[in-house]
CSV table of C-alpha atoms and ligand atoms in Angstrom, one decimal:
chain,number,residue,atom,x,y,z
A,614,MET,CA,152.2,-73.8,-11.6
A,615,SER,CA,153.3,-73.7,-7.8
A,616,GLU,CA,154.1,-76.7,-5.9
A,617,VAL,CA,152.1,-77.5,-2.9
A,618,SER,CA,152.6,-79.0,0.6
A,619,SER,CA,149.9,-81.2,1.3
A,620,SER,CA,150.4,-84.9,1.3
A,621,THR,CA,147.6,-86.6,1.8
A,622,GLY,CA,145.4,-85.4,-1.0
A,623,ALA,CA,141.7,-86.5,-1.8
A,624,GLY,CA,141.7,-87.5,2.1
A,625,ASP,CA,142.0,-84.5,3.5
A,626,ARG,CA,138.6,-83.4,4.1
A,627,GLN,CA,137.4,-87.4,3.8
A,628,SER,CA,133.4,-87.4,6.1
A,629,THR,CA,134.3,-89.9,8.9
A,630,ILE,CA,131.3,-91.8,8.7
A,631,GLU,CA,132.6,-94.6,6.7
A,632,PRO,CA,130.7,-97.8,5.8
A,633,VAL,CA,132.0,-101.1,7.5
A,634,GLY,CA,133.9,-103.3,5.1
A,635,ARG,CA,134.0,-100.8,2.0
A,636,ARG,CA,137.1,-100.9,1.0
A,637,LYS,CA,140.0,-98.2,0.9
A,638,VAL,CA,142.3,-95.8,-1.2
A,639,PHE,CA,144.5,-94.0,0.6
A,640,ILE,CA,146.1,-91.2,-1.7
A,641,LYS,CA,149.2,-89.3,-1.3
A,642,THR,CA,149.2,-86.3,-3.7
A,643,TYR,CA,153.2,-85.0,-4.2
A,644,GLY,CA,154.1,-81.9,-6.9
A,645,CYS,CA,151.5,-79.0,-8.4
A,646,GLN,CA,147.5,-78.2,-8.0
A,647,MET,CA,146.9,-80.0,-10.9
A,648,ASN,CA,147.9,-83.3,-9.1
A,649,VAL,CA,146.1,-82.1,-5.7
A,650,TYR,CA,142.3,-81.8,-8.6
A,651,ASP,CA,143.7,-85.6,-9.9
A,652,SER,CA,144.1,-87.5,-6.2
A,653,GLU,CA,140.3,-86.4,-6.0
A,654,ARG,CA,138.9,-87.2,-9.3
A,655,MET,CA,140.7,-90.4,-8.5
A,656,GLY,CA,138.8,-90.9,-5.1
A,657,ASP,CA,136.1,-89.9,-7.6
A,658,ALA,CA,136.5,-92.8,-10.0
A,659,LEU,CA,137.2,-95.7,-7.2
A,660,ALA,CA,134.2,-94.2,-5.3
A,661,GLY,CA,132.1,-95.9,-8.4
A,662,ASP,CA,133.5,-98.8,-8.0
A,663,GLY,CA,132.9,-99.0,-4.1
A,664,TYR,CA,136.2,-97.7,-2.3
A,665,VAL,CA,136.3,-94.9,-0.3
A,666,VAL,CA,139.2,-92.1,0.6
A,667,THR,CA,141.0,-92.5,3.9
A,668,THR,CA,143.7,-90.4,5.3
A,669,SER,CA,145.4,-93.6,7.1
A,670,VAL,CA,147.2,-95.7,5.4
A,671,GLU,CA,147.4,-98.1,8.2
A,672,GLU,CA,144.2,-99.4,6.9
A,673,ALA,CA,144.0,-99.6,3.3
A,674,ASP,CA,143.6,-101.9,0.8
A,675,LEU,CA,145.0,-99.4,-2.1
A,676,ILE,CA,147.7,-96.7,-2.0
A,677,LEU,CA,148.0,-94.3,-4.9
A,678,LEU,CA,151.3,-92.3,-5.1
A,679,ASN,CA,150.2,-89.3,-7.4
A,680,THR,CA,153.2,-88.3,-8.5
A,681,CYS,CA,155.9,-84.8,-9.2
A,682,HIS,CA,159.2,-85.5,-11.7
A,683,ILE,CA,159.8,-81.8,-12.0
A,684,ARG,CA,162.9,-81.8,-9.2
A,685,GLU,CA,164.5,-84.8,-9.4
A,686,LYS,CA,164.4,-84.9,-5.3
A,687,ALA,CA,160.6,-84.8,-6.0
A,688,ALA,CA,160.8,-87.7,-8.2
A,689,GLU,CA,163.0,-89.8,-5.5
A,690,LYS,CA,161.3,-89.0,-2.7
A,691,VAL,CA,158.7,-91.7,-4.4
A,692,TYR,CA,160.9,-94.5,-4.5
A,693,SER,CA,161.7,-93.3,-0.6
A,694,ASP,CA,157.9,-93.5,0.2
A,695,ILE,CA,157.2,-97.1,-1.8
A,696,GLY,CA,160.3,-98.4,0.3
A,697,ARG,CA,158.4,-97.6,3.7
A,698,TYR,CA,154.6,-98.9,2.2
A,699,ARG,CA,156.2,-102.4,0.9
A,700,LYS,CA,156.5,-103.1,4.5
A,701,PHE,CA,152.9,-102.0,4.6
A,702,LYS,CA,152.2,-105.3,2.4
A,703,GLU,CA,154.4,-107.5,4.0
A,704,ASN,CA,152.6,-107.4,7.1
A,705,LYS,CA,149.5,-107.6,5.3
A,706,ALA,CA,150.0,-110.4,3.0
A,707,VAL,CA,151.4,-112.0,6.6
A,708,MET,CA,147.8,-112.0,7.7
A,709,GLY,CA,146.5,-113.5,3.9
A,710,GLN,CA,145.4,-109.8,2.9
A,711,ASN,CA,145.9,-107.7,-0.1
A,712,LEU,CA,147.6,-104.0,-0.8
A,713,VAL,CA,147.7,-102.6,-4.1
A,714,ILE,CA,150.0,-100.5,-4.7
A,715,GLY,CA,149.8,-97.9,-7.6
A,716,VAL,CA,152.4,-95.6,-8.9
A,717,THR,CA,150.1,-92.5,-11.1
A,718,GLY,CA,150.9,-89.0,-12.0
A,719,CYS,CA,154.1,-87.1,-13.5
A,720,VAL,CA,156.6,-90.2,-12.8
A,721,ALA,CA,154.5,-93.0,-13.8
A,722,GLN,CA,154.2,-91.4,-17.0
A,723,ALA,CA,157.7,-90.6,-17.3
A,724,GLU,CA,159.1,-93.7,-15.9
A,725,GLY,CA,156.5,-96.2,-17.1
A,726,LYS,CA,157.4,-100.1,-16.4
A,727,GLU,CA,161.2,-99.3,-15.5
A,728,ILE,CA,159.1,-98.4,-11.8
A,729,LEU,CA,158.2,-102.3,-12.0
A,730,HIS,CA,161.8,-103.4,-12.2
A,731,ARG,CA,163.0,-100.7,-9.5
A,732,ALA,CA,160.2,-100.8,-6.8
A,733,ARG,CA,159.1,-105.1,-6.9
A,734,ALA,CA,155.9,-103.8,-4.8
A,735,VAL,CA,154.4,-101.6,-6.9
A,736,ASP,CA,151.5,-103.2,-8.7
A,737,LEU,CA,150.4,-100.5,-11.5
A,738,VAL,CA,151.5,-97.7,-13.3
A,739,VAL,CA,149.2,-94.9,-14.4
A,740,GLY,CA,150.0,-92.2,-16.6
A,741,PRO,CA,148.1,-88.6,-15.5
A,742,GLN,CA,145.9,-89.5,-19.1
A,743,THR,CA,143.6,-92.4,-17.4
A,744,TYR,CA,142.6,-91.7,-14.4
A,745,HIS,CA,139.1,-92.9,-15.6
A,746,ARG,CA,140.3,-96.3,-16.8
A,747,LEU,CA,141.0,-97.2,-12.9
A,748,PRO,CA,138.9,-99.3,-11.6
A,749,GLN,CA,139.7,-101.7,-14.6
A,750,ILE,CA,143.1,-101.3,-13.7
A,751,VAL,CA,142.9,-102.3,-10.2
A,752,ALA,CA,141.1,-105.2,-10.8
A,753,ARG,CA,143.8,-106.7,-12.8
A,754,ALA,CA,146.3,-105.8,-10.6
A,755,LEU,CA,144.1,-107.4,-8.1
A,756,ASP,CA,143.8,-110.4,-10.5
A,757,GLY,CA,147.7,-110.5,-9.6
A,758,GLU,CA,148.1,-108.8,-12.8
A,759,ARG,CA,151.4,-105.9,-12.8
A,760,VAL,CA,149.9,-103.1,-15.3
A,761,VAL,CA,151.3,-100.2,-16.9
A,762,ASP,CA,148.7,-97.8,-18.6
A,763,THR,CA,150.7,-94.7,-19.8
A,764,GLU,CA,148.7,-94.3,-22.8
A,765,TYR,CA,148.0,-90.1,-24.2
A,766,ALA,CA,144.6,-91.7,-24.2
A,767,THR,CA,142.0,-91.0,-27.5
A,768,GLU,CA,139.4,-90.5,-25.4
A,769,ASP,CA,138.9,-87.3,-23.3
A,770,LYS,CA,139.4,-88.4,-19.3
A,771,PHE,CA,136.9,-85.1,-17.8
A,772,GLU,CA,134.1,-86.7,-20.3
A,773,TYR,CA,134.7,-90.7,-18.3
A,774,LEU,CA,135.6,-90.0,-14.8
A,775,PRO,CA,132.7,-89.8,-12.8
A,776,LYS,CA,131.1,-86.7,-12.1
A,777,PRO,CA,130.7,-86.7,-8.1
A,778,ASP,CA,127.6,-85.2,-6.8
A,779,ALA,CA,126.6,-82.4,-3.6
A,780,SER,CA,126.2,-85.2,-0.9
A,781,GLN,CA,130.0,-87.0,-2.4
A,782,THR,CA,131.8,-83.7,-2.0
A,783,ARG,CA,130.1,-81.8,0.4
A,784,ASN,CA,133.3,-82.4,2.7
A,785,ARG,CA,135.6,-81.2,0.6
A,786,GLY,CA,135.6,-77.7,1.9
A,787,VAL,CA,135.0,-74.6,0.8
A,788,THR,CA,137.9,-73.7,-1.8
A,789,ALA,CA,138.3,-76.0,-4.8
A,790,PHE,CA,140.5,-76.2,-8.2
A,791,LEU,CA,139.6,-77.1,-11.2
A,792,THR,CA,141.2,-77.8,-14.0
A,793,ILE,CA,140.5,-76.3,-17.1
A,794,GLN,CA,143.5,-77.1,-19.7
A,795,GLU,CA,146.0,-79.5,-19.9
A,796,GLY,CA,149.4,-80.1,-21.1
A,797,CYS,CA,151.6,-77.8,-22.2
A,798,ASP,CA,153.6,-77.4,-26.1
A,799,LYS,CA,156.3,-74.6,-24.7
A,800,PHE,CA,159.4,-76.5,-24.0
A,801,CYS,CA,161.4,-74.9,-21.7
A,802,THR,CA,164.6,-76.7,-21.9
A,803,PHE,CA,164.8,-77.1,-17.8
A,804,CYS,CA,161.0,-78.9,-17.7
A,805,VAL,CA,159.6,-82.6,-18.1
A,806,VAL,CA,155.7,-81.2,-18.4
A,807,PRO,CA,155.1,-81.6,-22.1
A,808,TYR,CA,156.9,-84.5,-22.0
A,809,THR,CA,154.9,-86.2,-19.0
A,810,ARG,CA,151.6,-84.0,-19.1
A,811,GLY,CA,151.1,-84.1,-23.5
A,812,SER,CA,150.3,-81.4,-25.6
A,813,GLU,CA,148.4,-78.3,-24.3
A,814,GLN,CA,144.4,-79.0,-24.6
A,815,SER,CA,142.0,-76.8,-23.1
A,816,ARG,CA,138.2,-77.8,-21.9
A,817,SER,CA,134.8,-76.6,-22.9
A,818,VAL,CA,133.7,-74.1,-21.6
A,819,GLU,CA,130.2,-76.5,-20.9
A,820,GLN,CA,132.3,-78.6,-19.2
A,821,ILE,CA,134.6,-75.9,-16.7
A,822,VAL,CA,130.5,-74.4,-16.3
A,823,LYS,CA,128.9,-78.0,-15.3
A,824,GLU,CA,132.1,-78.5,-13.0
A,825,ALA,CA,131.8,-75.1,-11.7
A,826,GLU,CA,127.8,-75.8,-10.8
A,827,ARG,CA,128.4,-78.7,-9.3
A,828,LEU,CA,130.9,-77.2,-6.9
A,829,THR,CA,129.1,-74.7,-6.0
A,830,ASP,CA,126.4,-76.8,-5.3
A,831,SER,CA,128.4,-78.8,-3.1
A,832,GLY,CA,129.5,-75.5,-0.9
A,833,VAL,CA,133.2,-74.2,-2.7
A,834,ARG,CA,132.6,-70.4,-2.4
A,835,GLU,CA,136.5,-69.6,-4.0
A,836,ILE,CA,137.1,-72.2,-7.4
A,837,THR,CA,140.4,-71.6,-8.9
A,838,LEU,CA,140.7,-72.5,-12.7
A,839,LEU,CA,144.3,-74.5,-13.5
A,840,GLY,CA,146.7,-75.0,-16.2
A,841,GLN,CA,150.5,-75.1,-17.1
A,842,ASN,CA,149.7,-72.1,-19.3
A,843,VAL,CA,146.5,-70.8,-17.7
A,844,ASN,CA,145.9,-68.0,-19.0
A,845,ALA,CA,146.1,-69.6,-22.7
A,846,TRP,CA,143.4,-71.4,-22.1
A,847,HIS,CA,141.5,-71.2,-25.7
A,848,GLY,CA,138.0,-73.5,-25.4
A,849,GLU,CA,135.0,-74.2,-27.4
A,850,GLY,CA,131.9,-71.7,-26.3
A,851,PRO,CA,128.3,-72.1,-26.2
A,852,ASP,CA,128.4,-70.8,-29.6
A,853,GLY,CA,130.9,-73.2,-31.3
A,854,SER,CA,133.6,-70.2,-31.4
A,855,GLU,CA,136.9,-70.1,-29.4
A,856,TRP,CA,137.0,-68.3,-26.1
A,857,GLY,CA,139.6,-67.1,-24.2
A,858,LEU,CA,140.6,-66.7,-20.0
A,859,GLY,CA,138.8,-63.8,-20.2
A,860,GLU,CA,135.1,-64.5,-21.1
A,861,LEU,CA,135.4,-67.6,-19.2
A,862,LEU,CA,136.3,-65.7,-16.2
A,863,PHE,CA,132.9,-63.0,-17.2
A,864,GLU,CA,130.3,-65.8,-17.4
A,865,LEU,CA,131.9,-68.4,-14.9
A,866,ALA,CA,131.3,-63.9,-12.5
A,867,ARG,CA,127.6,-65.2,-13.4
A,868,LEU,CA,127.5,-68.4,-11.2
A,869,ASN,CA,124.7,-68.2,-9.1
A,870,GLY,CA,126.9,-68.5,-5.1
A,871,LEU,CA,130.7,-68.6,-6.1
A,872,ASP,CA,132.1,-65.9,-4.6
A,873,ARG,CA,136.0,-65.9,-5.4
A,874,LEU,CA,137.9,-66.9,-9.0
A,875,ARG,CA,141.4,-67.5,-9.5
A,876,TYR,CA,143.2,-68.7,-11.9
A,877,THR,CA,147.1,-70.4,-11.8
A,878,THR,CA,150.0,-70.0,-13.7
A,879,SER,CA,149.8,-68.1,-16.0
A,880,HIS,CA,152.9,-67.7,-18.5
A,881,PRO,CA,154.6,-64.0,-20.0
A,882,ILE,CA,154.6,-64.8,-23.4
A,883,ASP,CA,150.7,-65.4,-23.6
A,884,MET,CA,149.0,-61.5,-22.8
A,885,PRO,CA,145.7,-60.8,-23.5
A,886,ASP,CA,145.5,-58.2,-25.7
A,887,ASP,CA,143.1,-54.9,-24.7
A,888,SER,CA,139.5,-56.6,-25.8
A,889,ARG,CA,136.6,-56.0,-23.9
A,890,ASP,CA,136.3,-59.8,-22.5
A,891,SER,CA,140.0,-59.8,-22.0
A,892,LEU,CA,141.8,-61.2,-18.6
A,893,ILE,CA,143.1,-57.5,-18.2
A,894,ALA,CA,139.7,-56.0,-18.4
A,895,ALA,CA,138.5,-58.8,-15.7
A,896,HIS,CA,140.5,-58.0,-13.6
A,897,ARG,CA,139.4,-54.8,-13.8
A,898,ASP,CA,135.6,-55.4,-14.4
A,899,LEU,CA,135.5,-58.1,-11.9
A,900,GLU,CA,134.6,-58.0,-8.4
A,901,ILE,CA,135.0,-61.9,-7.7
A,902,LEU,CA,138.3,-62.0,-9.2
A,903,MET,CA,140.6,-62.6,-6.8
A,904,PRO,CA,143.8,-59.4,-7.5
A,905,TYR,CA,146.2,-62.2,-7.6
A,906,LEU,CA,148.5,-63.1,-10.8
A,907,HIS,CA,151.4,-66.3,-10.8
A,908,LEU,CA,153.9,-65.1,-13.9
A,909,PRO,CA,156.8,-67.1,-13.5
A,910,VAL,CA,159.9,-65.8,-15.0
A,911,GLN,CA,162.6,-68.0,-14.0
A,912,SER,CA,165.4,-65.5,-14.7
A,913,GLY,CA,166.4,-62.1,-15.0
A,914,SER,CA,169.0,-62.2,-17.9
A,915,ASP,CA,167.7,-62.4,-22.0
A,916,ARG,CA,170.6,-64.7,-22.4
A,917,ILE,CA,169.3,-67.3,-19.5
A,918,LEU,CA,166.0,-66.5,-21.0
A,919,LYS,CA,167.0,-67.3,-24.4
A,920,ALA,CA,168.8,-70.9,-23.6
A,921,MET,CA,165.5,-71.7,-21.3
A,922,ASN,CA,163.3,-71.3,-24.6
A,923,ARG,CA,161.0,-69.2,-22.8
A,924,HIS,CA,160.2,-66.7,-25.8
A,925,HIS,CA,160.6,-63.5,-23.8
A,926,THR,CA,162.7,-61.5,-22.5
A,927,ALA,CA,162.6,-59.2,-18.9
A,928,ASP,CA,161.2,-56.2,-20.7
A,929,ASP,CA,158.5,-58.1,-21.7
A,930,TYR,CA,158.1,-59.7,-18.2
A,931,LEU,CA,157.9,-56.3,-16.8
A,932,ARG,CA,155.4,-54.5,-19.3
A,933,ALA,CA,153.1,-57.7,-18.8
A,934,ILE,CA,153.1,-56.7,-15.3
A,935,ASP,CA,152.9,-53.1,-15.5
A,936,ARG,CA,149.1,-54.0,-17.9
A,937,PHE,CA,147.5,-55.8,-15.5
A,938,ARG,CA,149.0,-52.8,-12.7
A,939,SER,CA,147.3,-50.5,-14.6
A,940,VAL,CA,143.8,-51.6,-14.6
A,941,ARG,CA,144.7,-53.3,-10.9
A,942,SER,CA,146.9,-51.1,-8.7
A,943,ASP,CA,146.6,-53.8,-5.7
A,944,ILE,CA,147.4,-56.5,-7.4
A,945,ALA,CA,149.6,-59.3,-6.3
A,946,ILE,CA,152.4,-60.9,-7.4
A,947,SER,CA,154.1,-63.8,-7.4
A,948,GLY,CA,156.6,-65.6,-9.5
A,949,ASP,CA,158.5,-68.8,-9.9
A,950,PHE,CA,162.5,-69.1,-10.3
A,951,ILE,CA,165.6,-70.8,-10.8
A,952,VAL,CA,169.0,-70.3,-10.8
A,953,GLY,CA,172.0,-72.0,-11.6
A,954,PHE,CA,170.7,-72.6,-14.9
A,955,PRO,CA,173.5,-74.0,-17.0
A,956,GLY,CA,175.5,-70.7,-18.4
A,957,GLU,CA,174.3,-68.6,-15.4
A,958,SER,CA,177.2,-66.4,-14.2
A,959,ASP,CA,177.4,-63.8,-11.9
A,960,ALA,CA,176.3,-60.9,-13.6
A,961,ASP,CA,173.1,-63.1,-15.4
A,962,PHE,CA,172.3,-63.6,-11.6
A,963,ALA,CA,172.1,-59.7,-10.6
A,964,GLU,CA,169.6,-59.1,-13.6
A,965,THR,CA,167.2,-61.4,-11.8
A,966,LEU,CA,168.0,-60.4,-8.4
A,967,ASN,CA,167.2,-56.5,-10.1
A,968,LEU,CA,164.1,-58.2,-11.7
A,969,VAL,CA,162.8,-58.9,-8.5
A,970,ARG,CA,163.4,-55.5,-6.8
A,971,ARG,CA,161.4,-54.0,-9.8
A,972,VAL,CA,158.5,-56.1,-9.9
A,973,GLU,CA,158.6,-56.5,-5.5
A,974,TYR,CA,156.7,-59.8,-5.6
A,975,ALA,CA,154.0,-60.6,-2.9
A,976,SER,CA,155.2,-64.3,-2.6
A,977,ALA,CA,157.6,-66.3,-4.6
A,978,PHE,CA,158.9,-70.1,-5.4
A,979,SER,CA,162.9,-70.9,-6.0
A,980,PHE,CA,164.5,-73.8,-6.9
A,981,ARG,CA,167.9,-75.0,-7.6
A,982,TYR,CA,168.3,-76.2,-11.4
A,983,SER,CA,167.4,-79.4,-11.5
A,984,PRO,CA,168.6,-81.1,-15.0
A,985,ARG,CA,166.2,-83.7,-16.0
A,986,PRO,CA,166.4,-86.5,-18.4
A,987,GLY,CA,164.9,-86.7,-21.8
A,988,THR,CA,165.2,-82.4,-21.4
A,989,PRO,CA,167.9,-80.2,-23.8
A,990,GLY,CA,169.1,-78.5,-20.4
A,991,ALA,CA,170.3,-82.3,-19.3
A,992,VAL,CA,172.8,-82.3,-21.7
A,993,MET,CA,173.8,-77.7,-21.7
A,994,LYS,CA,177.6,-77.5,-21.1
A,995,ASN,CA,178.8,-75.0,-19.1
A,996,THR,CA,176.9,-75.9,-15.9
A,997,VAL,CA,176.6,-74.1,-12.2
A,998,SER,CA,178.6,-75.7,-10.0
A,999,LEU,CA,175.9,-77.0,-7.0
A,1000,GLN,CA,177.9,-74.7,-4.0
A,1001,THR,CA,177.6,-71.6,-6.9
A,1002,ALA,CA,174.2,-72.3,-6.9
A,1003,SER,CA,173.4,-72.8,-4.1
A,1004,ASP,CA,174.6,-69.7,-3.0
A,1005,ARG,CA,172.5,-67.8,-5.1
A,1006,LEU,CA,169.5,-69.6,-4.7
A,1007,GLN,CA,170.2,-68.1,-1.1
A,1008,GLU,CA,170.3,-64.6,-1.4
A,1009,LEU,CA,166.9,-65.0,-4.0
A,1010,GLN,CA,165.4,-66.3,-1.2
A,1011,ALA,CA,166.6,-63.9,1.3
A,1012,LEU,CA,165.6,-61.0,-0.9
A,1013,LEU,CA,162.0,-63.2,-2.2
A,1014,ASN,CA,161.4,-63.7,1.7
A,1015,PHE,CA,162.1,-60.4,3.0
A,1016,GLN,CA,160.0,-58.8,0.0
A,1017,GLN,CA,157.4,-60.9,1.3
A,1018,HIS,CA,157.2,-59.9,4.9
A,1019,ASP,CA,157.8,-56.6,3.8
A,1020,PHE,CA,154.2,-57.5,1.4
A,1021,ASN,CA,152.6,-58.5,4.4
A,1022,LYS,CA,153.6,-55.8,7.0
A,1023,LYS,CA,152.2,-53.3,4.8
A,1024,CYS,CA,148.4,-54.7,5.4
A,1025,VAL,CA,148.5,-54.3,9.1
A,1026,GLY,CA,146.4,-52.0,9.3
A,1027,LYS,CA,143.8,-52.3,6.7
A,1028,THR,CA,140.3,-54.1,6.3
A,1029,MET,CA,139.9,-56.7,4.4
A,1030,ASP,CA,137.2,-59.3,3.8
A,1031,VAL,CA,138.4,-63.0,3.9
A,1032,LEU,CA,137.2,-66.3,3.1
A,1033,LEU,CA,136.7,-68.2,6.0
A,1034,GLU,CA,138.4,-71.8,4.9
A,1035,LYS,CA,139.4,-74.2,8.0
A,1036,SER,CA,139.8,-74.6,11.8
A,1037,GLY,CA,143.1,-73.7,13.0
A,1038,LYS,CA,146.2,-75.9,14.5
A,1039,LYS,CA,145.0,-74.1,18.4
A,1040,THR,CA,141.5,-74.6,19.4
A,1041,GLY,CA,139.0,-71.0,18.7
A,1042,GLN,CA,141.3,-70.4,15.4
A,1043,LEU,CA,140.0,-70.4,12.2
A,1044,ILE,CA,142.4,-69.9,9.0
A,1045,ALA,CA,141.1,-67.2,6.2
A,1046,ARG,CA,142.1,-66.0,2.9
A,1047,SER,CA,142.5,-62.7,2.1
A,1048,PRO,CA,141.9,-61.3,-1.7
A,1049,TRP,CA,146.1,-61.5,-2.4
A,1050,LEU,CA,146.0,-64.8,-1.0
A,1051,GLN,CA,147.5,-64.5,1.9
A,1052,SER,CA,146.6,-66.9,5.3
A,1053,VAL,CA,144.6,-65.2,8.1
A,1054,ILE,CA,144.5,-66.1,11.8
A,1055,LEU,CA,141.6,-65.3,13.3
A,1056,ASN,CA,139.7,-65.8,16.9
A,1057,ASP,CA,136.7,-67.1,15.5
A,1058,SER,CA,133.9,-69.8,15.5
A,1059,VAL,CA,134.2,-73.0,13.3
A,1060,ASP,CA,130.7,-73.2,12.6
A,1061,ASN,CA,130.4,-70.0,10.0
A,1062,ILE,CA,133.4,-71.7,7.3
A,1063,GLY,CA,132.4,-70.4,3.9
A,1064,ASP,CA,131.4,-66.9,5.1
A,1065,ILE,CA,133.1,-63.5,4.0
A,1066,ILE,CA,133.7,-61.5,6.9
A,1067,THR,CA,135.2,-58.4,7.4
A,1068,VAL,CA,138.6,-58.1,9.6
A,1069,GLU,CA,141.2,-55.7,10.6
A,1070,ILE,CA,144.6,-56.8,10.5
A,1071,THR,CA,146.7,-56.4,13.2
A,1072,ASP,CA,150.3,-58.3,12.7
A,1073,GLY,CA,152.0,-59.6,9.5
A,1074,GLY,CA,154.4,-61.8,9.9
A,1075,PRO,CA,156.5,-63.8,6.9
A,1076,ASN,CA,154.1,-66.1,6.3
A,1077,SER,CA,150.4,-65.3,7.6
A,1078,LEU,CA,148.6,-62.5,8.9
A,1079,VAL,CA,146.4,-62.0,11.8
A,1080,GLY,CA,143.2,-60.1,12.2
A,1081,ILE,CA,140.0,-59.3,14.6
B,793,LIG,N1,153.9,-74.1,-16.4
B,793,LIG,C1,154.4,-73.2,-15.2
B,793,LIG,C2,155.7,-74.7,-14.7
B,793,LIG,C3,154.9,-75.7,-14.4
B,793,LIG,S1,156.2,-75.7,-12.8
B,793,LIG,C4,155.3,-72.4,-15.6
B,793,LIG,O1,155.1,-72.2,-16.7
B,793,LIG,O2,155.4,-71.6,-15.0
B,793,LIG,C5,156.6,-74.7,-11.7
B,793,LIG,C6,157.9,-74.6,-11.6
B,793,LIG,O3,159.0,-75.2,-11.6
B,793,LIG,C7,158.5,-74.1,-12.9
B,793,LIG,O4,158.1,-72.4,-12.6
B,793,LIG,C8,160.4,-73.9,-12.4
B,793,LIG,O5,160.5,-72.6,-11.7
B,793,LIG,C9,160.1,-75.3,-11.7
B,793,LIG,N2,161.3,-75.5,-12.2
B,793,LIG,C10,160.3,-76.3,-13.5
B,793,LIG,N3,161.9,-77.8,-13.9
B,793,LIG,C11,162.8,-77.1,-13.1
B,793,LIG,C12,164.2,-77.6,-12.9
B,793,LIG,N4,164.7,-78.9,-14.1
B,793,LIG,N5,164.6,-78.1,-12.1
B,793,LIG,C13,164.4,-76.4,-10.8
B,793,LIG,N6,163.2,-76.2,-10.9
B,793,LIG,C14,161.8,-76.4,-11.9
B,794,LIG,FE1,157.0,-76.2,-18.3
B,794,LIG,FE2,157.6,-74.0,-19.9
B,794,LIG,FE3,155.0,-75.3,-20.2
B,794,LIG,FE4,155.8,-74.1,-17.7
B,794,LIG,S1,155.3,-73.9,-19.7
B,794,LIG,S2,154.6,-76.5,-17.7
B,794,LIG,S3,158.0,-74.3,-17.4
B,794,LIG,S4,157.6,-76.0,-20.6
B,795,LIG,FE1,152.5,-81.0,-11.6
B,795,LIG,FE2,154.9,-81.9,-10.9
B,795,LIG,FE3,153.8,-83.1,-13.3
B,795,LIG,S1,154.6,-80.0,-10.9
B,795,LIG,S2,152.3,-81.3,-14.1
B,795,LIG,S3,153.0,-82.8,-10.8
B,795,LIG,S4,155.8,-83.3,-12.8
């Protein structure tokens, strides 16, 4: 699952018409798309309790920091932000008003009540499994209690979270995330997710289809299905049998009003079989399924992959990509990489560069290894120096950036269908999305957001395309 840069999460597309006197919640989202989805659902849960989501932290009565624990930097950022928000709380207190500050998400799950000791301004700490309890937890915080709820709830939060109707969600935009799977059982030795998100759980087809219908009713044209290993999703089908992701995609493709489907993140060991309705068949047969595959590999060295507990080799990974390319030759491949994992030699790193050259990525995320407390990687010997890891990261990123720019440049002169998503920074500018997830900048009117139009690409920059 790749990280997103969004920092306002659920507040992003809030309607500006707000009833006077309602309490306001500001939600800041860190980390991956799963947190973006959760932030919206937290907003929904609190809406039932009279809150409206605001994008202005100054007017908030409740601040929720929906946090990420994946790397040290991400986790530490939360504490510096709390320091800033503490001042707002103090100013409000002077005026006799209350500002409740809550930490949710993966730092909440990992650090629990430690957060209350470290940050006096925090009133509540809630893990990702219990967002449906937020209204009660906030009420307790308003009564002066400092609440920690990091249980792995036995009840299914999705069943209890309110299901907003179209009138509440109409302004949220034409693309949406839909979490279909939570947690992870893979225990890669560098990763905190199995500890912060719990064990892998797949939602049922019925739950997913209903939620997708609500999204399309409120104007959503493109849905991205989310899971930490989304290609391992195996939910209960309408007939009680177990379905795989391919079957789910075929089912969702029939929804009225839905134009595009995506899914992320996939794992190389959960490769589909060759059955009629497998994921490979879905890419071959479904026009609605966008030609894009986010398939992290982390390293090109089998020795390092073994130390990472990835259960696949570099060759397994390359063969998986070949299978997708054999049915959809234009599929864009994206990935995640970690450099400087303990024991990584120059030769191991050279294998990563070789793999990147073989694959030719359309986009990728790459990180310097960050040892995380409680993971096996954190106590491994043969650590790589910061300088070496930084040098390797720079070299890898230069290659990945070159490939991404190259991929974009190859689009120049092509015509393609793009989804009109939102207005751009400059007046008269629109941001659209290509089938390969590139941003396409257009000069167009803003009244046709949500349409899919055919454009010609006139320029391909490092991070976006220009079309007419
Ligand atoms: N489920 C996804 C990963 C989610 S985390 C998957 O298996 O691909 C997103 C990315 O963060 C990972 O792919 C990895 O590249 C990176 N990451 C995770 N833990 C990390 C760590 N300790 N240090 C540096 N990067 C890390
Ligand atoms: Fe983390 Fe590995 Fe699970 Fe991905 S598959 S979430 S990297 S443990
Ligand atoms: Fe996502 Fe970060 Fe948690 S990547 S699952 S928010 S640790």
